[in-house]
PDB file of C-alpha atoms and ligand atoms in Angstrom:
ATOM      1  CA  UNK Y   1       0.000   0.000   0.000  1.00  0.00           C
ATOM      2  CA  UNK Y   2       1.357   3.888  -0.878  1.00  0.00           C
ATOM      3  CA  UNK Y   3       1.111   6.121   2.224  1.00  0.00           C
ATOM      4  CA  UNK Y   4       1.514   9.060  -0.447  1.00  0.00           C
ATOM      5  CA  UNK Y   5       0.292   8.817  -3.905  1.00  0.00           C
ATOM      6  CA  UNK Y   6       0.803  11.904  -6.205  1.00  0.00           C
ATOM      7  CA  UNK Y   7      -0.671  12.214  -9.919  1.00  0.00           C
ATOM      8  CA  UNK Y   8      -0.828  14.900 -12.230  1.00  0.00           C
ATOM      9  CA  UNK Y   9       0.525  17.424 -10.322  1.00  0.00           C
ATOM     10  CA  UNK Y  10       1.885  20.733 -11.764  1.00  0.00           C
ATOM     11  CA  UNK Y  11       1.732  23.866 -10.396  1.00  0.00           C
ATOM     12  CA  UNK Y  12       3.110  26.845 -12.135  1.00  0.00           C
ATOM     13  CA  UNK Y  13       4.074  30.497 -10.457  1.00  0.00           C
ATOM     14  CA  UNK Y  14       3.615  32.979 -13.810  1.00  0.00           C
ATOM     15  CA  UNK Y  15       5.687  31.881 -16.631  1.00  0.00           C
ATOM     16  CA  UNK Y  16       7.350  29.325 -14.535  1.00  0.00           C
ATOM     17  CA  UNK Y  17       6.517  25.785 -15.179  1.00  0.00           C
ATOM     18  CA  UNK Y  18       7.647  24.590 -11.607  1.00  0.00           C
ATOM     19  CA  UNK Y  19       5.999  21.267 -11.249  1.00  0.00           C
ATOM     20  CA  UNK Y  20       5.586  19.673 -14.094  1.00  0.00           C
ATOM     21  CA  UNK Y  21       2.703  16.669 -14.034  1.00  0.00           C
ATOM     22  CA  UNK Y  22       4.594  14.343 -11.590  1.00  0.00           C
ATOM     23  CA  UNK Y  23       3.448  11.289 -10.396  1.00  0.00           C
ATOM     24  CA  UNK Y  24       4.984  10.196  -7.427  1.00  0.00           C
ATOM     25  CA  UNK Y  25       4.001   6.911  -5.000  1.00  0.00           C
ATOM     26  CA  UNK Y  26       5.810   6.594  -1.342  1.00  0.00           C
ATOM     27  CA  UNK Y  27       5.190   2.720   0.040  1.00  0.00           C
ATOM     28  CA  UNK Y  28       4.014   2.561   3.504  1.00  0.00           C
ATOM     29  CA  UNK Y  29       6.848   1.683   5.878  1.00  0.00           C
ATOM     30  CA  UNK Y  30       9.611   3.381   3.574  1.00  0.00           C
ATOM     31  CA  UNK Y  31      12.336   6.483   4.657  1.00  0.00           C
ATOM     32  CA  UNK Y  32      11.951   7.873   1.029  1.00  0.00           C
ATOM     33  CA  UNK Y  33      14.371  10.595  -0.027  1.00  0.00           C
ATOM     34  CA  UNK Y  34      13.377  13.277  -2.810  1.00  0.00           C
ATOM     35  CA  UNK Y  35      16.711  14.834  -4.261  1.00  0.00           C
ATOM     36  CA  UNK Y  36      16.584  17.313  -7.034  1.00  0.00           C
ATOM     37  CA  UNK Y  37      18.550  20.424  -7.756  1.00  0.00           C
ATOM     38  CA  UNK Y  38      17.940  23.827  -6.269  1.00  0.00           C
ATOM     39  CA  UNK Y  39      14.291  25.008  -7.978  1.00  0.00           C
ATOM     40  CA  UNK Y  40      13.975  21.223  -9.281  1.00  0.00           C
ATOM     41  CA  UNK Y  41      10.504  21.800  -7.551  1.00  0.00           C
ATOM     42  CA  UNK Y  42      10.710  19.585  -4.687  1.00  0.00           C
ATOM     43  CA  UNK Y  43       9.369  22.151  -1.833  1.00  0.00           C
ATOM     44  CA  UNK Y  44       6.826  22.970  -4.274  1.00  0.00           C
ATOM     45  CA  UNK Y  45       5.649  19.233  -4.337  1.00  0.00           C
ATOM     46  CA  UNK Y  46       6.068  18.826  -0.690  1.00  0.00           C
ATOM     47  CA  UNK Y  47       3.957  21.903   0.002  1.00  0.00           C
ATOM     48  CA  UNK Y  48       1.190  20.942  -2.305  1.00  0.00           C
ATOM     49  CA  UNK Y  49       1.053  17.296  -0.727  1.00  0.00           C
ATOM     50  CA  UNK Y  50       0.794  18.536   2.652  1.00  0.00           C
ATOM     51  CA  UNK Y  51      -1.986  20.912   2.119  1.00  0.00           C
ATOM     52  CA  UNK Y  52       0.288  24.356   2.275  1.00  0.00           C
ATOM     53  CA  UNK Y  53      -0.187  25.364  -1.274  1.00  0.00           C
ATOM     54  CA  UNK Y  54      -2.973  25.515  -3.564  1.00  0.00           C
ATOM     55  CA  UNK Y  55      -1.567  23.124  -6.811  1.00  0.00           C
ATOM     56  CA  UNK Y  56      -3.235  24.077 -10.392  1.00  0.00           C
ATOM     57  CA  UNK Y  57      -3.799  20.282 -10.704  1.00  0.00           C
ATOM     58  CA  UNK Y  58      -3.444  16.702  -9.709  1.00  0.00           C
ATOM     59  CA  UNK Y  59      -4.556  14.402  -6.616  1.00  0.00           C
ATOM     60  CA  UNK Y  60      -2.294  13.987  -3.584  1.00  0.00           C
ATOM     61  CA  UNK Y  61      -3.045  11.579  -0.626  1.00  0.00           C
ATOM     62  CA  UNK Y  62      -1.990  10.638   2.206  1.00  0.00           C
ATOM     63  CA  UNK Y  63      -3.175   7.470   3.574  1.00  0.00           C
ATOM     64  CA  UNK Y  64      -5.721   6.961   0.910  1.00  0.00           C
ATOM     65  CA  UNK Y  65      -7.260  10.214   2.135  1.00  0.00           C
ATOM     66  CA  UNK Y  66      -7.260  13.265  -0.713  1.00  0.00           C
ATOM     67  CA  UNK Y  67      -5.270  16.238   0.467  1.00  0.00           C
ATOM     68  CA  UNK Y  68      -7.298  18.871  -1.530  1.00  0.00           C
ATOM     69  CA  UNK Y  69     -11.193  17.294  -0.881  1.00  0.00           C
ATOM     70  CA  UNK Y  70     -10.838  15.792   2.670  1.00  0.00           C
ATOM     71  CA  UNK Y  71      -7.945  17.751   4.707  1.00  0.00           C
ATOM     72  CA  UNK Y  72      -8.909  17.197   7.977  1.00  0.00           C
ATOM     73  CA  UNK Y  73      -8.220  13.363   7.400  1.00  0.00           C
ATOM     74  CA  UNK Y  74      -5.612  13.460   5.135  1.00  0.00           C
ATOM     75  CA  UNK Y  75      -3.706  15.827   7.869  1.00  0.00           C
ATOM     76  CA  UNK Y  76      -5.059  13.634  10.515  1.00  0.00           C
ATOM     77  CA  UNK Y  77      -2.188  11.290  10.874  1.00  0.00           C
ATOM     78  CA  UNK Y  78       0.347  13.835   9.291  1.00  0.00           C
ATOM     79  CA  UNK Y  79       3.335  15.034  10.863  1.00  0.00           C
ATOM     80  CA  UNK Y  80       5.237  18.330   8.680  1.00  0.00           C
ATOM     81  CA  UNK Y  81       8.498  20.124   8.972  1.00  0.00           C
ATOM     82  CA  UNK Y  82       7.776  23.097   5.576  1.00  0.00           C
ATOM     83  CA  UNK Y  83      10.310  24.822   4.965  1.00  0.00           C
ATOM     84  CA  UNK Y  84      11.118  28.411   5.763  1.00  0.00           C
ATOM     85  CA  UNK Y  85       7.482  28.770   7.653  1.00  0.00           C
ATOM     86  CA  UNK Y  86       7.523  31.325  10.284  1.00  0.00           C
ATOM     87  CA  UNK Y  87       6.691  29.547  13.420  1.00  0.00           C
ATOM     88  CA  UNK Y  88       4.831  31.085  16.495  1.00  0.00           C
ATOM     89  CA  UNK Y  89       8.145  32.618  17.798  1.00  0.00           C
ATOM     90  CA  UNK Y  90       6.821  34.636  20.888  1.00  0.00           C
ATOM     91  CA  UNK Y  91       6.195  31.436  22.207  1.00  0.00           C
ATOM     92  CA  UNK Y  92       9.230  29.477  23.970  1.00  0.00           C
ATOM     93  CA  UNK Y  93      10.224  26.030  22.460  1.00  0.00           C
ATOM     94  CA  UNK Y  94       8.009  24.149  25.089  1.00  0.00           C
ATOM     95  CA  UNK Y  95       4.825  26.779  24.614  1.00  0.00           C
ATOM     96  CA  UNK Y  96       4.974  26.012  20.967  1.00  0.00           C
ATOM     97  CA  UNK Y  97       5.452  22.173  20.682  1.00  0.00           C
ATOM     98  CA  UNK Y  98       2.949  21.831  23.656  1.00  0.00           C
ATOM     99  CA  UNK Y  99       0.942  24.354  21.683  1.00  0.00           C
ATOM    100  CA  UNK Y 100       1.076  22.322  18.355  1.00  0.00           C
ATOM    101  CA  UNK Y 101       0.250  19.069  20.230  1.00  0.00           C
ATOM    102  CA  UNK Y 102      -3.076  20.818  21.623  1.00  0.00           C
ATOM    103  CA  UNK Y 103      -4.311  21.998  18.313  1.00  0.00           C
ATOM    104  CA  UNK Y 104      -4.275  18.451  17.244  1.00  0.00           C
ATOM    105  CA  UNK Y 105      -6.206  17.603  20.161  1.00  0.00           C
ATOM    106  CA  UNK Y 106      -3.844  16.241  22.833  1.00  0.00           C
ATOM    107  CA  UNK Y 107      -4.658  16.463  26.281  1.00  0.00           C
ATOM    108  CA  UNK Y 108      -2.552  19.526  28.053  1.00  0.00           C
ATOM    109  CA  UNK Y 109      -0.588  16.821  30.369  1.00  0.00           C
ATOM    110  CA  UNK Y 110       0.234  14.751  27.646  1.00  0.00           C
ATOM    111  CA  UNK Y 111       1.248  17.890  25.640  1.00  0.00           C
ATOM    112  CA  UNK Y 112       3.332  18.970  27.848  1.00  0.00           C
ATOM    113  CA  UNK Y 113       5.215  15.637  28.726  1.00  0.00           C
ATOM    114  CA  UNK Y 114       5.592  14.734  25.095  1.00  0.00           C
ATOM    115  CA  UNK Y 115       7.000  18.616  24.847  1.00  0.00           C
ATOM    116  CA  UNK Y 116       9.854  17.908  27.347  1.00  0.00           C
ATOM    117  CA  UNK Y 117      10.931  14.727  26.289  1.00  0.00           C
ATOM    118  CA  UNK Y 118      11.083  15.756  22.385  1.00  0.00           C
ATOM    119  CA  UNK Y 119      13.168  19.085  24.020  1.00  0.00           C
ATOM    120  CA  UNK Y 120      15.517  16.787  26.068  1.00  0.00           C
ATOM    121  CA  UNK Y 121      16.258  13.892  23.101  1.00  0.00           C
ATOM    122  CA  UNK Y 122      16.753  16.882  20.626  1.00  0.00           C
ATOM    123  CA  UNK Y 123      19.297  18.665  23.061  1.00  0.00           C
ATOM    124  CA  UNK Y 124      16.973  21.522  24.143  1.00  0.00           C
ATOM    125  CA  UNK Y 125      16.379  20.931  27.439  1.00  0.00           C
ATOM    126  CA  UNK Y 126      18.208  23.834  28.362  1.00  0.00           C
ATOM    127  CA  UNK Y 127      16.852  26.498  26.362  1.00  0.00           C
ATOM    128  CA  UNK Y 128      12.796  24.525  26.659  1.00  0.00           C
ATOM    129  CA  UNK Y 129      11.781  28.271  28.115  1.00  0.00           C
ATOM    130  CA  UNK Y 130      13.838  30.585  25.617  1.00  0.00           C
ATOM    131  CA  UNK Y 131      11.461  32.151  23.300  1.00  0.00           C
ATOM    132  CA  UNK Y 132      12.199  30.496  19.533  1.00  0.00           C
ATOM    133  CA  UNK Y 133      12.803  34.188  17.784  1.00  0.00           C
ATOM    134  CA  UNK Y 134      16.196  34.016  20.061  1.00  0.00           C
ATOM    135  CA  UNK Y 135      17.104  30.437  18.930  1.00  0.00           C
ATOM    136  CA  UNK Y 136      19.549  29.495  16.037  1.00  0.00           C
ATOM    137  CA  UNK Y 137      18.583  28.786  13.299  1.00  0.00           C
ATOM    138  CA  UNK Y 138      19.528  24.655  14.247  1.00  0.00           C
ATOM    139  CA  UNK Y 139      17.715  25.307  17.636  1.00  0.00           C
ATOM    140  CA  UNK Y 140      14.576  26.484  15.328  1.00  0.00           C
ATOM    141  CA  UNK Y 141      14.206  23.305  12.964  1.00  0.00           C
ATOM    142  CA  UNK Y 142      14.680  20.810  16.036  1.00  0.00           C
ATOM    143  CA  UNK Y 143      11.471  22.579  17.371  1.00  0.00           C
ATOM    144  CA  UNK Y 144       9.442  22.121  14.054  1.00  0.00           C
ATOM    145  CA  UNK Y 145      11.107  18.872  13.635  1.00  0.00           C
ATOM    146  CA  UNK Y 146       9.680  17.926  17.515  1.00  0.00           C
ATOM    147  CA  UNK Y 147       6.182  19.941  16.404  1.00  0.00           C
ATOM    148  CA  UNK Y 148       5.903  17.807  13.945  1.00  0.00           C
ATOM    149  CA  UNK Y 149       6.140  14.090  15.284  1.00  0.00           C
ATOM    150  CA  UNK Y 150       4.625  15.298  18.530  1.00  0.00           C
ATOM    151  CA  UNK Y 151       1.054  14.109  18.425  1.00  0.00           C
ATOM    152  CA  UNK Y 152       2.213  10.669  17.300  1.00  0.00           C
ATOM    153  CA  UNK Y 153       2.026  10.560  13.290  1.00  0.00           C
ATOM    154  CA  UNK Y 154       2.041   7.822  10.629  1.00  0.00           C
ATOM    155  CA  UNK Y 155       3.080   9.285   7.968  1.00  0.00           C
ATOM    156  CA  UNK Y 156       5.683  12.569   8.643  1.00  0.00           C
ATOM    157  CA  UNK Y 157       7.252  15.062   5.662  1.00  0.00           C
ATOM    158  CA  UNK Y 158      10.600  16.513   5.942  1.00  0.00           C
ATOM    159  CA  UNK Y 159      11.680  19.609   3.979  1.00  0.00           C
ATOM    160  CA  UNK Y 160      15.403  19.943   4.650  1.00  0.00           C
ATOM    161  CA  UNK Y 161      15.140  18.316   7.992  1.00  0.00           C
ATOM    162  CA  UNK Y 162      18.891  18.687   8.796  1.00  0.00           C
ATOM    163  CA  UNK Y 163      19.968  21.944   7.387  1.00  0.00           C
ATOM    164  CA  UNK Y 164      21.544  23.849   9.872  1.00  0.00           C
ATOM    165  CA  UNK Y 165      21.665  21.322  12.461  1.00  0.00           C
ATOM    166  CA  UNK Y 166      24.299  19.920  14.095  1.00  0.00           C
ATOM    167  CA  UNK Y 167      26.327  16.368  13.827  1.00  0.00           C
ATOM    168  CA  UNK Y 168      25.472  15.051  16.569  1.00  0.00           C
ATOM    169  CA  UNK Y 169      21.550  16.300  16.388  1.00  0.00           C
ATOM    170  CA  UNK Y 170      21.590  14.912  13.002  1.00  0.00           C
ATOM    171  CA  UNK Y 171      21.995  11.755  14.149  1.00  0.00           C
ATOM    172  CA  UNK Y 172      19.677  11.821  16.723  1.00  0.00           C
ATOM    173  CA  UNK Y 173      17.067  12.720  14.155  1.00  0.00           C
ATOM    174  CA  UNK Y 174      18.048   9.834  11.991  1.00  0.00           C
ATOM    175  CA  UNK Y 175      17.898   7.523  14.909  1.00  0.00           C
ATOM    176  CA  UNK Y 176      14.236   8.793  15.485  1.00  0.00           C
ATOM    177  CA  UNK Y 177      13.361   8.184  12.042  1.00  0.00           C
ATOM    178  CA  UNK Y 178      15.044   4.881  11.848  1.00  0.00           C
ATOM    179  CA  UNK Y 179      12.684   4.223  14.845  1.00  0.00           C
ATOM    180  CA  UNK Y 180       9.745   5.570  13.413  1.00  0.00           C
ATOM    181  CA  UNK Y 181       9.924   3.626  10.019  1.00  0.00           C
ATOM    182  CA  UNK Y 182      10.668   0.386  12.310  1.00  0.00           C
ATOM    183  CA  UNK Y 183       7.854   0.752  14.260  1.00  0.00           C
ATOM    184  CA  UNK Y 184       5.926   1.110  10.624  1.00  0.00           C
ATOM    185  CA  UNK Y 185       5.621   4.844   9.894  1.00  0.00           C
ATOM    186  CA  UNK Y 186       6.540   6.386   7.060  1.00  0.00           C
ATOM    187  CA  UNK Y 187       9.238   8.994   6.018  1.00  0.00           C
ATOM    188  CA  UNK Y 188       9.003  11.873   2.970  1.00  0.00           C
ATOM    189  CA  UNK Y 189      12.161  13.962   3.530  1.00  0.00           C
ATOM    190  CA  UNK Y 190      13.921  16.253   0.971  1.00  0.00           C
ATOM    191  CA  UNK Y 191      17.861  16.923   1.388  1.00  0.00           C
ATOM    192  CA  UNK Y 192      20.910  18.087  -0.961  1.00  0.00           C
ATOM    193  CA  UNK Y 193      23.277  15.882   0.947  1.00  0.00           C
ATOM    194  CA  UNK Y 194      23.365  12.539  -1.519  1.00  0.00           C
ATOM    195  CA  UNK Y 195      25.928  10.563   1.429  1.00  0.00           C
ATOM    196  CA  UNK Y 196      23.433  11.232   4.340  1.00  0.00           C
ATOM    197  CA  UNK Y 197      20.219   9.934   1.683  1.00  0.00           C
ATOM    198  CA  UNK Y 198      22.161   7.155   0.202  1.00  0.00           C
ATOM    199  CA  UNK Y 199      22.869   6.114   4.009  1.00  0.00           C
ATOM    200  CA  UNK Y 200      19.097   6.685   5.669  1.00  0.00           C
ATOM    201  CA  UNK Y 201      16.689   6.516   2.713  1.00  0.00           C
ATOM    202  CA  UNK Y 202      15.696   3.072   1.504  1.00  0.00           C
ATOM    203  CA  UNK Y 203      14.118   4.673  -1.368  1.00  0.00           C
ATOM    204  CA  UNK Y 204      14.683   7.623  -3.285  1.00  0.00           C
ATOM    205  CA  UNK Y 205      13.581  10.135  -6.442  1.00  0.00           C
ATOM    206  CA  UNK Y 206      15.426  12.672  -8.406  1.00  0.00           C
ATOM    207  CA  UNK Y 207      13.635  15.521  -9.569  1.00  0.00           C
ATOM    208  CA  UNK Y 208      14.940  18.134 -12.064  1.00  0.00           C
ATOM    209  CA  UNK Y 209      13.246  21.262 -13.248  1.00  0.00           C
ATOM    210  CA  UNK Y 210       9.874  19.963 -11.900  1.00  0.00           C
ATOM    211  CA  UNK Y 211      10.046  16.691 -13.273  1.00  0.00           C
ATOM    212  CA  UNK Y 212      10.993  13.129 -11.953  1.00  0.00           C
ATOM    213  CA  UNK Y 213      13.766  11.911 -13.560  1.00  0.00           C
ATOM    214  CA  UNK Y 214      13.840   8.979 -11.459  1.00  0.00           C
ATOM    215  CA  UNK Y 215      12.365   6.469  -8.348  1.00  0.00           C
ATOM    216  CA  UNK Y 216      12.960   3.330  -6.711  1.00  0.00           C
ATOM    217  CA  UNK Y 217      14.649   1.627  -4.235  1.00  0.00           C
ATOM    218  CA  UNK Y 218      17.624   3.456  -3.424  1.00  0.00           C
ATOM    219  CA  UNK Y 219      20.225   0.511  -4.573  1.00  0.00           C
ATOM    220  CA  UNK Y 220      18.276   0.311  -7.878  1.00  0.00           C
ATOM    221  CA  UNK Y 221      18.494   4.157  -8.320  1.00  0.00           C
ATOM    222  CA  UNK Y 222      22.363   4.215  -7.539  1.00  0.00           C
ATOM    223  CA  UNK Y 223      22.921   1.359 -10.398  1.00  0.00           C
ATOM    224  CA  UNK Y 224      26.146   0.162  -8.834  1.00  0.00           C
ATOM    225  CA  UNK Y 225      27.725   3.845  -8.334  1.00  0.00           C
ATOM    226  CA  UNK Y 226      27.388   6.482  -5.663  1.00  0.00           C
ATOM    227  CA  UNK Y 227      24.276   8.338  -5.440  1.00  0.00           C
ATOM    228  CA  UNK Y 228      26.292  11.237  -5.697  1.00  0.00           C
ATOM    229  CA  UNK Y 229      27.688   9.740  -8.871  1.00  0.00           C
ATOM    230  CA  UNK Y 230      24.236   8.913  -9.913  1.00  0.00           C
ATOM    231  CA  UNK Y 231      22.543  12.264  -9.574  1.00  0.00           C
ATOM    232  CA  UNK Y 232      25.420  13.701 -11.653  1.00  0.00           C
ATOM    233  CA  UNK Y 233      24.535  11.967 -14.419  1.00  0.00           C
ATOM    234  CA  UNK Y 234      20.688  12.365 -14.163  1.00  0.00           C
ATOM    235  CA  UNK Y 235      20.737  16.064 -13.762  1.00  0.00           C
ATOM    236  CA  UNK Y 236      23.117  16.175 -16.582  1.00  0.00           C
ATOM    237  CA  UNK Y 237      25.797  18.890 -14.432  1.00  0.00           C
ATOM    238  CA  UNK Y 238      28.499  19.890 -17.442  1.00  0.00           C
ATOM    239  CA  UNK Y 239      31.494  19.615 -14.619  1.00  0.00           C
ATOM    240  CA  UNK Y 240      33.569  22.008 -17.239  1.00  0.00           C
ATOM    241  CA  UNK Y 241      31.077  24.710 -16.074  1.00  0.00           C
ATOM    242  CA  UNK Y 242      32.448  24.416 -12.498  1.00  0.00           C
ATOM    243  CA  UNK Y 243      36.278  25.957 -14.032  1.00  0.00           C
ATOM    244  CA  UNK Y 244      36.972  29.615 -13.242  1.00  0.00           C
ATOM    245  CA  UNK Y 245      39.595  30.270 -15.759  1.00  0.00           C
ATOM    246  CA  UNK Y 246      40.446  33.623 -13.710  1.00  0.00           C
ATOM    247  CA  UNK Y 247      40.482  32.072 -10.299  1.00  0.00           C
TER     248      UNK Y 247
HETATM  249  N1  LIG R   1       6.206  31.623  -4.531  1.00  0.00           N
HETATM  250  C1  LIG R   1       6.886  31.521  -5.665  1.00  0.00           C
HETATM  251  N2  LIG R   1       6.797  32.466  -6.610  1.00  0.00           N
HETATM  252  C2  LIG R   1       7.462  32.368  -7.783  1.00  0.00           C
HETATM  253  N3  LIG R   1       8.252  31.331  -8.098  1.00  0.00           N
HETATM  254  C3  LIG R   1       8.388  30.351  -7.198  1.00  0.00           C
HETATM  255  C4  LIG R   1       7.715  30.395  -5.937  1.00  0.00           C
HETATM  256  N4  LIG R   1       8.039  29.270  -5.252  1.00  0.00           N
HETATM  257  C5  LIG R   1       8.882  28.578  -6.038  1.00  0.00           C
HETATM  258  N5  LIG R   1       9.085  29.224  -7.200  1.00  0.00           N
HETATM  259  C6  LIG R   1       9.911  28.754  -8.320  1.00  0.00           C
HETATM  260  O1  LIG R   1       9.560  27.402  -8.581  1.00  0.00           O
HETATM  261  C7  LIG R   1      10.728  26.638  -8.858  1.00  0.00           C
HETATM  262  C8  LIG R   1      10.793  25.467  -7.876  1.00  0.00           C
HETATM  263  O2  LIG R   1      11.066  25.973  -6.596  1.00  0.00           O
HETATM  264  P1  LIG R   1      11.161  25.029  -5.324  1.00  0.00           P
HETATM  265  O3  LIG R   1      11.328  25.905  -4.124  1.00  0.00           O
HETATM  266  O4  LIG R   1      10.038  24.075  -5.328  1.00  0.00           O
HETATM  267  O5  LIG R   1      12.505  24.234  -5.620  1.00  0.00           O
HETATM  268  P2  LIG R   1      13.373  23.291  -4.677  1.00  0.00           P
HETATM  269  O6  LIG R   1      13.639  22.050  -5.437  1.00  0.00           O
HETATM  270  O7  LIG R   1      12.731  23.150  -3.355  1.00  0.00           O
HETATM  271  O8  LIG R   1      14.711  24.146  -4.571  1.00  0.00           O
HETATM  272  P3  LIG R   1      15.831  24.226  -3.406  1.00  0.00           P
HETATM  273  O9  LIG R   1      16.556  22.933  -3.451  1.00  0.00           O
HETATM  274  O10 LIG R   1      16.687  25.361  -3.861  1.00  0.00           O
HETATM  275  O11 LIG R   1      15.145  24.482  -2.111  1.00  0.00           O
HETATM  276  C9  LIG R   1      11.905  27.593  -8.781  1.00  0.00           C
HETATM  277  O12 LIG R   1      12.216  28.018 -10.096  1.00  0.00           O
HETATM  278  C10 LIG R   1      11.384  28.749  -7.959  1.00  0.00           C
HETATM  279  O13 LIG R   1      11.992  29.964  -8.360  1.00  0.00           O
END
């Protein structure tokens, strides 16, 4: 069964063809990577499956459940980290993930105590009653990462989950999603770093200039060479290009 099924989707901002009728399917259970260029169109995709922006066309779901006609179910059991979305920064890391657990219906107590443990396994024990505008930018995406796995999701998507955060919080965060997939969730996470998908994701897709060039397991994608390697040669990068004769 797909926890995520995309068809048809496009989405254009003016002139700019950004997402170009993709069809995309994530199997239930998998820690599925989406690579792509910069403006390949993968936050635009993510955005549109999780209910953030309007597409022109196409059907995304999430657990059989249609983004666009039923929300409230499809987001039901969905856990998201968008990127770049202000959060509620007056509020202090524990008023907002204790916040975010109550508007999906938690009861305070359990809010709160699923608050301070995210804080304390993410390494922000310490700074639980600092108000998030006064957080790095790290400190910021642990809290939307903890806001969005707090109320106990099945299916969570990840837009840049580890940008700007640090070694050893990166691997906690992999450890929580290695976790989460084992215990039979499933994973949608964007990233530019091929080494850290090649090692986490047991699928992956490659999208370039809103189209998908590519899906699969991530040993199939990688055909015997690096992902690195691999994307390379999909995007078609002219490594001459990269030469600064006056440098
Ligand atoms: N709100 C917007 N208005 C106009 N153009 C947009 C808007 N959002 C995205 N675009 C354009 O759509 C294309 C896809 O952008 P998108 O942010 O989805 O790419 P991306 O793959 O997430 O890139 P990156 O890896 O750099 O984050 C880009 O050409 C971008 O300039």
């Amino acid at each position: 069964m797909d926890a995520i099924s995309i068809s048809g989707a496009c989405k254009s901002f003016g002139p700019k063809r950004a997402v170009k009728d993709l069809d995309l399917a994530v199997p239930a259970g998998t820690l599925f990577g989406l690579v792509g260029p910069n403006g390949a169109g993968k936050t635009t995709t993510l955005s549109m499956l999780c209910g953030i922006l309007q597409p022109d066309s196409g059907t995304f779901t999430v657990n059989c459940h249609d983004m666009w006609l039923d929300p409230v179910a499809a987001k039901a059991n969905l856990g998201v980290l968008p990127d770049g979305l202000r959060l509620f920064d007056r509020l202090t890391g524990q008023e907002f993930i204790s916040y975010t657990a109550q508007l999906r219906g938690m009861d305070v107590n359990l809010a709160e105590e699923r608050s301070q443990e995210l804080l304390t396994v993410l390494g922000l024990a310490d700074s639980a009653d600092t108000l998030i505008c006064d957080y790095s930018a790290g400190m910021t995406k642990k809290v939307a990462f903890a806001s969005a796995l707090v109320h106990g999701p099945t299916v969570v998507v990840l837009d840049e989950p580890f940008e700007s955060v640090d070694p050893v919080s990166g691997e906690t965060i992999r450890e929580i999603l290695r976790g989460f997939v084992r215990s039979g969730g499933t994973v949608v996470l964007s990233s530019h770093v091929m080494e850290l998908v090649e090692a986490l994701c047991d699928h992956v897709a490659v999208l370039a200039d809103g189209e998908l060039l590519i899906s699969g397991q991530t040993d199939e994608v990688r055909a015997g060479t690096s992902l690195q390697e691999r994307f390379v040669d999909l995007v078609g990068a002219d490594r001459k290009l990269g030469e600064l004769s006056w440098l």
